[in-house]
Coordinates of C-alpha atoms and ligand atoms in Angstrom, one line a residue:
M1 CA 0.0 0.0 0.0
S2 CA 1.3 3.5 -0.9
D3 CA 2.3 5.9 2.0
V4 CA -0.5 8.2 0.9
L5 CA -3.1 5.5 1.2
A6 CA -1.7 4.4 4.5
S7 CA -1.9 7.9 5.9
L8 CA -5.5 8.3 4.6
R9 CA -6.4 5.1 6.5
H10 CA -5.3 6.8 9.7
L11 CA -7.9 9.5 9.2
L12 CA -11.0 7.3 8.9
P13 CA -11.9 3.8 10.0
S14 CA -10.9 1.3 7.3
E15 CA -14.4 0.5 6.2
R16 CA -14.8 4.2 5.2
V17 CA -11.8 4.2 2.9
L18 CA -12.7 2.3 -0.3
T19 CA -10.1 1.1 -2.8
E20 CA -11.8 -1.9 -4.4
P21 CA -11.8 -1.5 -8.3
S22 CA -15.6 -1.8 -8.3
D23 CA -15.8 1.1 -5.8
L24 CA -13.3 3.2 -7.7
E25 CA -15.3 2.6 -10.8
H26 CA -18.7 3.4 -9.2
Y27 CA -17.6 6.5 -7.3
G28 CA -15.3 7.8 -10.0
R29 CA -17.9 8.6 -12.6
D30 CA -21.2 10.4 -13.0
W31 CA -24.0 10.0 -15.4
T32 CA -21.9 11.3 -18.4
R33 CA -20.3 7.8 -18.6
Q34 CA -17.7 8.9 -21.1
Y35 CA -14.8 9.6 -18.7
P36 CA -12.8 6.5 -17.5
P37 CA -12.8 6.7 -13.8
A38 CA -9.4 6.3 -12.0
P39 CA -9.5 7.7 -8.4
L40 CA -6.9 6.6 -5.8
A41 CA -9.6 6.0 -3.2
V42 CA -13.0 6.9 -1.9
A43 CA -13.4 8.5 1.5
L44 CA -16.8 8.4 3.3
P45 CA -16.6 11.0 6.1
E46 CA -19.4 11.2 8.7
S47 CA -18.8 14.6 10.2
V48 CA -17.7 18.2 9.4
E49 CA -14.5 17.5 11.5
E50 CA -13.7 14.5 9.3
V51 CA -14.1 16.5 6.1
Q52 CA -11.9 19.2 7.6
A53 CA -9.3 16.5 8.5
L54 CA -9.5 15.2 4.9
V55 CA -8.8 18.6 3.4
R56 CA -5.9 19.2 5.7
W57 CA -4.5 15.8 4.8
A58 CA -5.0 16.5 1.1
V59 CA -3.0 19.8 1.4
E60 CA -0.2 18.0 3.3
Q61 CA -0.1 15.2 0.8
N62 CA -0.8 17.3 -2.3
V63 CA -3.7 15.0 -3.3
A64 CA -6.7 16.4 -5.2
L65 CA -10.2 15.8 -3.7
V66 CA -13.3 15.4 -5.8
P67 CA -16.5 16.2 -3.8
S68 CA -19.2 13.7 -4.6
G69 CA -22.9 13.7 -4.2
G70 CA -25.3 11.5 -6.1
R71 CA -23.1 11.8 -9.2
T72 CA -26.2 12.4 -11.4
G73 CA -24.4 15.3 -13.2
L74 CA -24.2 15.3 -17.0
S75 CA -21.1 17.4 -17.5
G76 CA -18.4 15.3 -15.7
G77 CA -18.2 17.7 -12.7
A78 CA -17.9 14.8 -10.3
V79 CA -15.6 12.5 -12.3
A80 CA -12.3 11.4 -10.8
M81 CA -9.9 10.4 -13.6
H82 CA -6.4 11.2 -12.2
G83 CA -5.7 9.5 -8.9
E84 CA -7.9 11.9 -6.8
V85 CA -9.6 11.0 -3.6
V86 CA -13.4 11.1 -4.0
V87 CA -15.0 12.5 -0.9
S88 CA -18.5 11.0 -0.9
M89 CA -21.1 12.7 1.3
Q90 CA -23.4 9.7 1.3
R91 CA -22.8 9.0 5.0
M92 CA -23.6 12.6 6.0
H93 CA -27.3 12.3 5.4
R94 CA -28.9 13.5 8.6
I95 CA -31.7 16.1 8.8
L96 CA -30.4 18.3 11.5
D97 CA -33.2 20.8 12.2
F98 CA -36.6 21.9 11.2
D99 CA -37.8 25.4 12.1
P100 CA -41.5 26.0 11.6
I101 CA -41.3 29.8 12.2
D102 CA -38.4 30.3 9.8
R103 CA -39.8 27.5 7.5
T104 CA -36.3 26.0 7.0
L105 CA -34.8 22.5 7.0
T106 CA -31.1 22.3 7.9
V107 CA -29.5 19.2 6.5
E108 CA -26.2 17.5 5.9
A109 CA -24.9 17.7 2.4
G110 CA -25.6 14.0 1.6
V111 CA -29.4 14.2 2.1
I112 CA -31.1 13.0 -1.1
T113 CA -33.2 15.7 -2.8
E114 CA -36.3 13.5 -2.6
T115 CA -35.8 12.9 1.1
L116 CA -35.6 16.7 1.6
Q117 CA -38.8 17.1 -0.4
Q118 CA -40.5 14.4 1.6
A119 CA -39.3 15.9 4.9
A120 CA -40.8 19.2 3.9
R121 CA -44.1 17.5 2.9
E122 CA -44.3 15.8 6.3
K123 CA -44.2 19.3 7.9
G124 CA -47.0 20.5 5.6
L125 CA -44.5 22.5 3.6
Y126 CA -42.8 22.2 0.2
Y127 CA -39.3 22.2 -1.2
P128 CA -39.9 23.2 -4.8
V129 CA -36.6 22.5 -6.7
D130 CA -37.4 19.4 -8.6
F131 CA -36.0 17.3 -11.5
G132 CA -35.9 13.8 -12.8
S133 CA -32.8 12.7 -10.8
R134 CA -34.5 13.7 -7.5
G135 CA -34.2 10.1 -6.1
S136 CA -30.4 9.9 -6.4
S137 CA -29.0 13.5 -6.4
Q138 CA -28.0 15.0 -3.1
I139 CA -28.6 18.5 -1.7
G140 CA -24.8 19.3 -1.6
G141 CA -24.5 18.5 -5.3
N142 CA -27.7 20.5 -6.0
I143 CA -26.1 23.5 -4.4
A144 CA -22.7 23.0 -6.0
T145 CA -24.4 22.9 -9.5
N146 CA -27.2 25.4 -8.6
A147 CA -29.7 22.7 -9.8
G148 CA -32.7 24.0 -11.8
G149 CA -35.2 21.5 -13.2
I150 CA -38.8 21.5 -14.0
K151 CA -40.3 24.2 -11.7
V152 CA -37.9 27.0 -12.3
I153 CA -40.5 29.1 -14.1
R154 CA -42.3 29.5 -10.8
Y155 CA -39.8 28.8 -8.0
G156 CA -36.4 29.6 -9.4
L157 CA -33.1 27.8 -8.9
T158 CA -31.5 26.0 -5.9
R159 CA -29.7 29.3 -4.9
D160 CA -33.1 30.9 -4.4
W161 CA -33.9 28.4 -1.5
L162 CA -30.4 28.5 0.0
A163 CA -30.8 30.3 3.4
G164 CA -27.4 29.2 4.7
V165 CA -24.5 27.0 3.8
K166 CA -21.6 25.5 5.7
V167 CA -18.5 24.7 3.7
V168 CA -14.9 23.5 4.3
T169 CA -12.6 25.6 2.1
G170 CA -9.4 24.4 0.5
T171 CA -7.4 25.4 3.6
G172 CA -9.6 23.3 5.9
E173 CA -11.4 26.3 7.3
V174 CA -15.1 26.0 8.1
L175 CA -17.2 28.8 6.8
E176 CA -20.8 29.3 7.9
C177 CA -22.4 31.6 5.3
N178 CA -25.6 33.6 6.1
R179 CA -27.0 31.3 8.9
G180 CA -30.6 31.2 7.6
L181 CA -31.1 35.0 7.7
V182 CA -33.5 36.6 5.3
K183 CA -31.9 40.0 5.5
N184 CA -28.2 40.3 5.9
A185 CA -26.7 43.5 4.4
T186 CA -23.1 42.9 5.5
G187 CA -21.1 42.9 2.3
Y188 CA -20.4 40.1 -0.1
D189 CA -22.9 37.2 0.1
L190 CA -20.4 34.3 0.0
R191 CA -23.2 31.8 0.2
H192 CA -24.0 32.5 -3.4
L193 CA -20.5 31.9 -4.6
F194 CA -20.9 28.2 -3.6
A195 CA -24.1 27.8 -5.6
G196 CA -22.7 26.7 -8.9
S197 CA -19.1 26.4 -7.8
E198 CA -19.0 22.8 -8.9
G199 CA -16.8 21.8 -5.9
T200 CA -14.0 24.1 -6.9
L201 CA -14.1 26.5 -3.9
G202 CA -15.1 24.3 -1.0
L203 CA -16.8 21.1 0.2
I204 CA -20.4 21.8 1.1
V205 CA -21.1 20.0 4.3
E206 CA -24.4 21.4 5.6
A207 CA -27.2 23.6 4.2
T208 CA -30.3 25.4 5.5
M209 CA -33.0 25.3 2.8
R210 CA -36.0 27.5 2.8
L211 CA -39.5 25.9 2.3
T212 CA -42.7 27.3 1.0
D213 CA -46.5 26.4 0.9
P214 CA -47.3 23.4 -1.2
P215 CA -48.9 24.1 -4.5
R216 CA -52.7 24.1 -4.4
A217 CA -54.2 21.2 -6.3
P218 CA -51.6 21.0 -9.2
Q219 CA -53.2 20.0 -12.5
V220 CA -51.4 18.8 -15.6
M221 CA -52.2 19.2 -19.3
V222 CA -50.3 18.0 -22.4
M223 CA -51.0 19.6 -25.7
A224 CA -50.0 19.3 -29.3
V225 CA -48.6 22.4 -31.0
P226 CA -48.2 23.0 -34.7
D227 CA -45.2 25.4 -34.7
M228 CA -42.9 27.4 -32.5
D229 CA -44.7 30.7 -32.9
S230 CA -47.9 29.1 -31.8
L231 CA -46.1 27.6 -28.8
M232 CA -44.9 31.1 -27.7
Q233 CA -48.4 32.5 -28.1
A234 CA -49.8 29.6 -26.0
F235 CA -47.1 30.1 -23.4
A236 CA -47.9 33.9 -23.1
M237 CA -51.6 33.1 -22.8
F238 CA -51.3 30.3 -20.2
R239 CA -48.9 32.4 -18.1
A240 CA -51.3 35.3 -18.2
R241 CA -54.3 33.3 -17.2
L242 CA -53.1 30.6 -14.9
P243 CA -50.8 30.2 -11.8
L244 CA -48.2 28.1 -13.8
T245 CA -45.8 25.9 -12.0
A246 CA -44.2 24.3 -15.1
F247 CA -44.2 24.8 -18.8
E248 CA -42.2 22.0 -20.5
F249 CA -41.7 21.0 -24.1
F250 CA -40.7 18.1 -26.3
T251 CA -40.7 17.2 -29.9
D252 CA -42.4 14.4 -31.8
K253 CA -39.1 12.5 -31.9
A254 CA -38.8 12.7 -28.1
L255 CA -42.3 11.5 -27.7
A256 CA -41.7 8.5 -30.1
H257 CA -38.7 7.4 -27.9
V258 CA -40.8 7.5 -24.7
L259 CA -43.7 5.7 -26.3
A260 CA -41.3 3.0 -27.5
H261 CA -40.2 2.6 -23.8
G262 CA -43.7 2.1 -22.4
G263 CA -45.0 5.6 -22.3
K264 CA -48.7 6.1 -22.9
R265 CA -49.8 8.1 -26.0
P266 CA -51.7 11.1 -24.7
F267 CA -54.1 11.4 -27.7
D268 CA -54.3 10.4 -31.3
S269 CA -53.3 13.7 -33.0
E270 CA -49.7 14.1 -34.0
A271 CA -47.7 17.3 -34.1
P272 CA -44.1 18.4 -34.3
Y273 CA -44.2 19.9 -30.8
Y274 CA -45.8 19.1 -27.5
V275 CA -46.1 21.1 -24.3
L276 CA -46.8 20.0 -20.7
V277 CA -48.4 22.7 -18.6
E278 CA -48.7 22.4 -14.8
Y279 CA -50.7 24.9 -12.8
E280 CA -52.4 25.3 -9.5
T281 CA -56.2 25.1 -9.3
P282 CA -57.0 26.9 -6.0
D283 CA -60.6 27.2 -6.9
E284 CA -63.3 26.2 -9.5
A285 CA -62.8 29.5 -11.4
T286 CA -59.1 28.5 -12.1
S287 CA -60.2 25.1 -13.5
E288 CA -62.7 26.9 -15.7
A289 CA -60.0 29.4 -16.8
A290 CA -57.8 26.5 -17.8
L291 CA -60.4 25.0 -20.0
A292 CA -61.3 28.4 -21.5
A293 CA -57.5 29.0 -22.2
F294 CA -57.3 25.7 -24.0
E295 CA -60.4 26.4 -26.1
H296 CA -59.1 29.9 -27.0
G297 CA -55.7 28.4 -28.0
A298 CA -57.5 25.8 -30.1
E299 CA -59.6 28.4 -31.8
Q300 CA -56.5 30.5 -32.6
G301 CA -54.8 27.4 -34.1
W302 CA -52.1 27.5 -31.5
L303 CA -53.2 24.1 -30.1
I304 CA -54.1 21.0 -32.1
D305 CA -55.2 18.7 -29.4
G306 CA -54.8 18.3 -25.6
V307 CA -55.5 16.2 -22.6
M308 CA -56.1 17.2 -19.0
A309 CA -55.1 14.7 -16.3
Q310 CA -58.2 13.1 -14.6
S311 CA -56.3 11.5 -11.7
E312 CA -53.0 11.6 -10.0
T313 CA -52.0 8.4 -11.9
Q314 CA -52.8 10.1 -15.2
A315 CA -50.9 13.3 -14.1
A316 CA -47.8 11.0 -13.4
E317 CA -48.3 9.4 -16.9
L318 CA -48.3 12.8 -18.5
W319 CA -45.3 13.9 -16.6
H320 CA -43.5 10.7 -17.7
L321 CA -43.8 11.8 -21.3
R322 CA -41.5 14.6 -20.5
E323 CA -39.4 13.2 -17.6
G324 CA -39.0 9.8 -19.2
I325 CA -37.1 11.2 -22.3
T326 CA -33.6 11.0 -20.8
E327 CA -34.1 7.4 -19.8
S328 CA -35.6 6.4 -23.1
L329 CA -32.5 7.7 -24.9
A330 CA -29.9 6.3 -22.5
S331 CA -29.1 3.1 -24.3
R332 CA -28.2 5.2 -27.4
T333 CA -25.6 7.2 -25.3
P334 CA -26.6 10.5 -26.9
Y335 CA -24.3 13.4 -27.2
K336 CA -26.0 16.0 -25.0
N337 CA -26.1 19.8 -24.9
D338 CA -28.0 21.9 -22.4
V339 CA -28.4 25.4 -23.5
S340 CA -30.4 28.5 -22.7
V341 CA -31.5 31.7 -24.4
R342 CA -34.0 34.3 -23.4
V343 CA -37.5 32.8 -23.8
S344 CA -38.3 35.4 -26.5
R345 CA -35.4 34.2 -28.5
V346 CA -36.3 30.4 -28.4
P347 CA -38.1 30.3 -31.8
A348 CA -35.3 32.1 -33.7
F349 CA -32.6 30.1 -32.0
L350 CA -34.3 26.8 -32.6
A351 CA -34.9 27.6 -36.3
D352 CA -31.2 28.5 -36.7
M353 CA -30.1 25.2 -35.0
Q354 CA -32.6 23.1 -37.0
A355 CA -31.3 24.7 -40.2
L356 CA -27.7 24.0 -39.2
F357 CA -28.4 20.3 -38.4
A358 CA -30.3 19.9 -41.7
R359 CA -27.5 21.5 -43.7
E360 CA -24.5 19.9 -41.9
Y361 CA -25.8 16.7 -40.4
P362 CA -28.9 15.5 -42.1
D363 CA -28.2 11.9 -40.9
F364 CA -28.2 12.8 -37.2
E365 CA -31.3 12.2 -35.2
V366 CA -31.6 15.3 -33.0
V367 CA -34.0 15.1 -30.1
W368 CA -35.1 18.4 -28.5
Y369 CA -36.9 18.8 -25.2
G370 CA -36.6 20.9 -22.1
H371 CA -37.8 23.7 -19.8
I372 CA -39.0 26.0 -22.6
G373 CA -40.8 28.3 -20.1
D374 CA -37.4 29.4 -18.8
G375 CA -35.5 29.3 -22.1
N376 CA -33.6 26.1 -21.3
L377 CA -33.5 23.5 -24.1
H378 CA -31.9 20.0 -24.0
I379 CA -30.4 18.7 -27.3
S380 CA -29.6 15.0 -27.5
V381 CA -27.9 13.9 -30.7
L382 CA -28.1 10.2 -31.6
R383 CA -25.3 8.5 -33.4
P384 CA -26.3 7.1 -36.9
E385 CA -25.8 3.4 -36.8
A386 CA -23.3 3.5 -39.7
M387 CA -21.0 6.0 -38.0
A388 CA -18.2 4.9 -35.8
M389 CA -18.3 6.2 -32.2
Q390 CA -15.0 8.0 -32.5
D391 CA -16.1 9.8 -35.6
F392 CA -19.4 10.7 -34.0
V393 CA -17.7 12.2 -30.9
T394 CA -15.4 14.3 -33.2
E395 CA -18.4 15.5 -35.3
C396 CA -20.4 16.3 -32.1
G397 CA -17.5 18.4 -30.9
R398 CA -17.8 20.4 -34.1
V399 CA -21.6 20.6 -33.6
T400 CA -21.0 22.1 -30.1
G401 CA -18.5 24.6 -31.7
M402 CA -21.2 25.7 -34.2
L403 CA -23.8 25.7 -31.5
C404 CA -21.7 28.2 -29.5
E405 CA -21.6 30.5 -32.4
V406 CA -25.4 30.4 -32.8
L407 CA -25.8 30.9 -29.0
Q408 CA -23.5 33.9 -29.1
R409 CA -25.6 35.4 -31.8
H410 CA -28.7 34.9 -29.7
G411 CA -27.1 35.9 -26.4
G412 CA -27.5 32.5 -24.8
S413 CA -25.4 30.1 -22.6
I414 CA -23.7 26.8 -23.4
S415 CA -24.8 25.4 -20.1
A416 CA -28.2 26.2 -18.6
E417 CA -28.4 23.9 -15.7
H418 CA -26.0 21.0 -16.1
G419 CA -22.8 22.9 -15.3
V420 CA -19.5 23.1 -17.0
G421 CA -17.5 20.3 -15.4
L422 CA -15.2 18.7 -18.0
L423 CA -17.7 18.5 -20.9
K424 CA -18.3 22.2 -21.4
K425 CA -14.9 23.4 -20.2
P426 CA -13.5 23.9 -23.8
Y427 CA -16.5 26.2 -24.5
L428 CA -16.5 28.4 -21.4
D429 CA -14.7 31.2 -23.2
T430 CA -17.5 31.4 -25.8
I431 CA -19.9 32.6 -23.1
R432 CA -17.7 34.2 -20.4
T433 CA -15.2 37.0 -21.2
P434 CA -11.4 36.5 -20.5
A435 CA -11.8 39.1 -17.6
E436 CA -14.6 37.0 -16.0
I437 CA -12.7 33.8 -16.3
E438 CA -9.6 35.4 -14.8
L439 CA -11.6 36.7 -11.9
M440 CA -13.0 33.2 -11.3
R441 CA -9.5 31.8 -11.4
Q442 CA -8.4 34.4 -8.8
M443 CA -11.4 33.5 -6.6
K444 CA -10.4 29.9 -6.8
R445 CA -6.9 30.7 -5.6
V446 CA -8.4 32.6 -2.6
F447 CA -10.6 29.7 -1.5
D448 CA -8.3 26.9 -2.6
P449 CA -4.7 28.2 -2.6
H450 CA -3.2 24.7 -2.9
G451 CA -5.4 23.8 -5.8
I452 CA -6.7 20.6 -4.3
L453 CA -10.5 21.0 -4.8
N454 CA -11.8 19.4 -7.9
P455 CA -8.9 20.7 -10.1
G456 CA -9.5 20.8 -13.8
K457 CA -13.2 21.2 -13.6
L458 CA -14.9 24.4 -14.8
F459 CA -11.5 25.8 -16.1
D460 CA -7.9 24.8 -16.0
S461 CA -6.2 26.3 -13.0
Ligands
2HG501 C1 -34.1 16.9 -17.9 O1 -34.6 18.0 -18.0 C2 -32.7 16.7 -17.4 O2 -34.7 15.9 -18.2 C3 -31.8 15.8 -18.3 O3 -32.1 18.0 -17.2 C4 -31.7 16.4 -19.6 O4 -31.2 14.3 -20.8 C5 -30.9 15.5 -20.6 O5 -30.0 16.0 -21.3
ZN502 ZN1 -33.4 19.7 -17.6

């Protein structure tokens, strides 16, 4: 055993330092799957003090640490490929405090998102940040990536619910930022630096998350839409008339994949685009307003067909048409992009991208879906069977380069909610200016002067 490993084993009980090849493989990768994992070891701390000891040890030994939550990321932010020690938060999964007056839950970083949502529900409250990987992702990772998901249009991003955060910086110092305060006008709000920091500034160990009232009788509709302009008109109308909690979209290709994987066809009509609208129905008048909105949309020709869930089971089936897309494509190992533009620019951006694919890559199957109500589109490109994987990856790199140009023209971003990690690192400078990237680098040096925290992610140090 190497000296480094031997000294690591002095820090934690042996069953909490993993070195079996299967463990290194499991903890060294995230949902991107394309980066070969090769960490030195996996550490499973159980307390803030143990995390602190691990950081101090890493500085002394000059070993890089990769903070690790549920590893559901899609940009390689939690991948360990170069002999790092993965610091998994999975044993730090206690709910520490609930405060009914503040309406906050304070939790350790390893609490699963769905567990936090459930804990809020048990208190008659609601934690609104929600997405498909809720059953595996952890709150520390949600903060580190500033997770978004399917309810952003109404509730915002993870940072909007972050009332306080405790982190261990790259020097082993423990910082407690904001301590659950609503108002705190005392200079820089360091808490927000950690939201979206992708593990490069500190290890998030605890967080205080704000809660809200549960949505009142959520109702779901799925509708078929003939074109993008109609979709935008329908969006403006539904937003004006209903208390929306989600406005999602997918194409006919996306629907076909979900249907081929057991999804239920919502209605017979076919269309190039579909939207899923979720809204609260606090009273009878709102239910009637929803029907009236649908009828108006149909009269205007914005909506071709639609279905309203008649039960919770049917609502879940309708949601599955959108949330099941990623899983239905998984076996094809798609090349993914996750982009955003201002909502008003979505039709023009999509038209440009569709023209680009038609011109340059007519053989590629391109599947579009996403959170169109907040301007976030997911693009999954499927490899043509006749094309070798290596050629496909090279071509997709070219696609992303061209995508960046189109995004620049439309003032958009190359990563909306999946982060930068390794996958989008080569494109960071198409969205952020050299001055911004240099300031980020300097900030990293302040929090992590020894460069041991998730090095090589986001940008090269
Ligand atoms: C979603 O919105 C997730 O379903 C995953 O962000 C998106 O599959 C993807 O690229
Ligand atoms: Zn998404």
